[in-house]
GROMACS .gro file of C-alpha atoms in nm:
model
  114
    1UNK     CA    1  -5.203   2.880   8.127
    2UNK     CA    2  -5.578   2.744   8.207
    3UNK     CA    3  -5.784   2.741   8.475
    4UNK     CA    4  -5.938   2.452   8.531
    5UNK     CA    5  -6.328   2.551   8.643
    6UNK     CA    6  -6.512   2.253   8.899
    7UNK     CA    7  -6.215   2.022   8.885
    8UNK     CA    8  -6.276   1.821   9.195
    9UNK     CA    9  -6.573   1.988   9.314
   10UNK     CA   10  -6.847   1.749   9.378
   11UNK     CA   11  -7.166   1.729   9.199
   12UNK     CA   12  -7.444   1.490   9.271
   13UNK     CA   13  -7.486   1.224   8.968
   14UNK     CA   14  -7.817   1.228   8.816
   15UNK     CA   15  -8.023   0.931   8.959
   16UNK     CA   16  -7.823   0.646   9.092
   17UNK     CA   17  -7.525   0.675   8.832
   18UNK     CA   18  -7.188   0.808   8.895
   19UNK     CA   19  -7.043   1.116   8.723
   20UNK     CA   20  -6.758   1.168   8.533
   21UNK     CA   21  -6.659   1.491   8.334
   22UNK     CA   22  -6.380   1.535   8.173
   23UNK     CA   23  -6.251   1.907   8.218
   24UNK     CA   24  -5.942   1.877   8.004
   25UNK     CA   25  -5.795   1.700   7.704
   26UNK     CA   26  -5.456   1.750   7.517
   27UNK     CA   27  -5.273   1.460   7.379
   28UNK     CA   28  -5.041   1.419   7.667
   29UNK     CA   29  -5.303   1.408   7.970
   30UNK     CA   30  -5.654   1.460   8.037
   31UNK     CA   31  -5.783   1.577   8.368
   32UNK     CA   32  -6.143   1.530   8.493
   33UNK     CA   33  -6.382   1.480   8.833
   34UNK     CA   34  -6.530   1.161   8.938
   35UNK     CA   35  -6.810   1.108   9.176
   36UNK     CA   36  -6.944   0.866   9.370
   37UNK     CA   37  -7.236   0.914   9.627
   38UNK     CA   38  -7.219   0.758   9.936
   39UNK     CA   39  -7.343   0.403   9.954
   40UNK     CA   40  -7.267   0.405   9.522
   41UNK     CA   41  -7.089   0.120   9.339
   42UNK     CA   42  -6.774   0.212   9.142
   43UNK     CA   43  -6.829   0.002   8.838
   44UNK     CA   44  -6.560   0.096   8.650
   45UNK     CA   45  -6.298  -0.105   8.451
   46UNK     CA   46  -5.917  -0.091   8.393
   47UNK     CA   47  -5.786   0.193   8.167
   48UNK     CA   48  -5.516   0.206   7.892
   49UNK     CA   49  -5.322   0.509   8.058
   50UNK     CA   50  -5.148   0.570   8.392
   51UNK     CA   51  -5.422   0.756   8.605
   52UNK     CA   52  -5.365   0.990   8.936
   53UNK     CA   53  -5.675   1.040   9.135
   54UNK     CA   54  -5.690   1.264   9.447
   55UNK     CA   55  -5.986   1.296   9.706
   56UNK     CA   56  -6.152   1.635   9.731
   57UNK     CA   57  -6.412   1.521   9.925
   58UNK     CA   58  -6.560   1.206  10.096
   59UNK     CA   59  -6.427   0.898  10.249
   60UNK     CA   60  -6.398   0.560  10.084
   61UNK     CA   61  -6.176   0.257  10.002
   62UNK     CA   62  -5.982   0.195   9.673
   63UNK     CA   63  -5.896  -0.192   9.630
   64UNK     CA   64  -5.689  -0.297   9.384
   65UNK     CA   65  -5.502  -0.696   9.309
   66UNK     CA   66  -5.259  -0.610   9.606
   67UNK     CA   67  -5.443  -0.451   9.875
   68UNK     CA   68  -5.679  -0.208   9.988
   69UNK     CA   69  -5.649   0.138  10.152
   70UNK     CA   70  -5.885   0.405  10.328
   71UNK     CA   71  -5.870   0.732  10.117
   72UNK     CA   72  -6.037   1.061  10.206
   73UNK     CA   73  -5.949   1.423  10.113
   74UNK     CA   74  -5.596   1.431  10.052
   75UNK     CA   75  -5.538   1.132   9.950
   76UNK     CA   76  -5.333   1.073   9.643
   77UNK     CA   77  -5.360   0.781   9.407
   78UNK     CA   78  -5.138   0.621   9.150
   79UNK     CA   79  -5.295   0.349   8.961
   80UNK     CA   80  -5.079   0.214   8.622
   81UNK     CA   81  -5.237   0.156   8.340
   82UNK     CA   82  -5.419  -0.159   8.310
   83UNK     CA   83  -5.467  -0.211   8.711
   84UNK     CA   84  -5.802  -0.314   8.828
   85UNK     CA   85  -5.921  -0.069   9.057
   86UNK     CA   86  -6.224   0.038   9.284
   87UNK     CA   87  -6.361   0.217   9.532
   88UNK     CA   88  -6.600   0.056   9.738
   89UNK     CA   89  -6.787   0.140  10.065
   90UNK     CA   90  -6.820   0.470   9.995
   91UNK     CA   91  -6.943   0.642  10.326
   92UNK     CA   92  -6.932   0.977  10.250
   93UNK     CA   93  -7.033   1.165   9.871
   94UNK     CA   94  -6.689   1.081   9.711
   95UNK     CA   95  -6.528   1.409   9.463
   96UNK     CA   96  -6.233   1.290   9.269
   97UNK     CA   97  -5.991   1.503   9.076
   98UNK     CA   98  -5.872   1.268   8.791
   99UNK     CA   99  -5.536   1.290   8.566
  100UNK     CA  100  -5.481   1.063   8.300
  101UNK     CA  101  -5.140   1.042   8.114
  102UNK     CA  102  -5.201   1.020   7.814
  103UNK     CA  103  -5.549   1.144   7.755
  104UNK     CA  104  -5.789   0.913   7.879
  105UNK     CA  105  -5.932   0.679   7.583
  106UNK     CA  106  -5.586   0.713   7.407
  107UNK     CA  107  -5.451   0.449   7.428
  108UNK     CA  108  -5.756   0.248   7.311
  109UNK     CA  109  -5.654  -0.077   7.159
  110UNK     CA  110  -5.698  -0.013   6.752
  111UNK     CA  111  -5.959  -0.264   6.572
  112UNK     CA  112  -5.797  -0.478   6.311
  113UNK     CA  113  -5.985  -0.541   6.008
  114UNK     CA  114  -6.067  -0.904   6.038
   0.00000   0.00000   0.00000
């Protein structure tokens, strides 16, 4: 058993950037916290594993290729792997608890020698 310190808890990202700190990593999942503050840009692209995220704190949207949905704390997330995703008009400083199966990073596509 481990207890997993800060997951969720919000932290306010140094300058303008988001945060993201990873917590957790074992082959089979990772877990980490994600924060956006409010009026932030979620810049992020699709990842190679199946991801959970659920709201600790704030109030947003998530929009994704087939819709778009207000989240706030409670919400739960499933996106699959390789689904565009973001949150956008983020009103309120946005905590996420984040758990990626497997670890985040992977499932990284492998360089080929060329």
């Amino acid at each position: 058993m481990q207890i997993i310190e800060g997951a969720g808890r919000w932290t306010a990202p140094a300058g303008d950037a988001n945060d993201w700190v990873e917590q957790l990593r074992v082959p089979d999942l990772s877990v980490g916290t994600y924060c956006i503050p409010a009026g932030g840009l979620d810049e992020q692209s699709p990842h190679t594993e199946d991801e959970i995220y659920v709201v600790t704190a704030g109030r947003a949207r998530i929009v994704t290729p087939d819709g778009a949905a207000e989240v706030g704390p409670g919400s739960v997330i499933f996106v699959p792997a390789g689904e565009e995703h973001r949150f956008v008009e983020v009103t309120e400083d946005l905590a996420l608890l984040v758990v990626f199966g497997p670890a985040y990073g992977s499932r990284a596509p492998s360089r080929r020698a060329e």
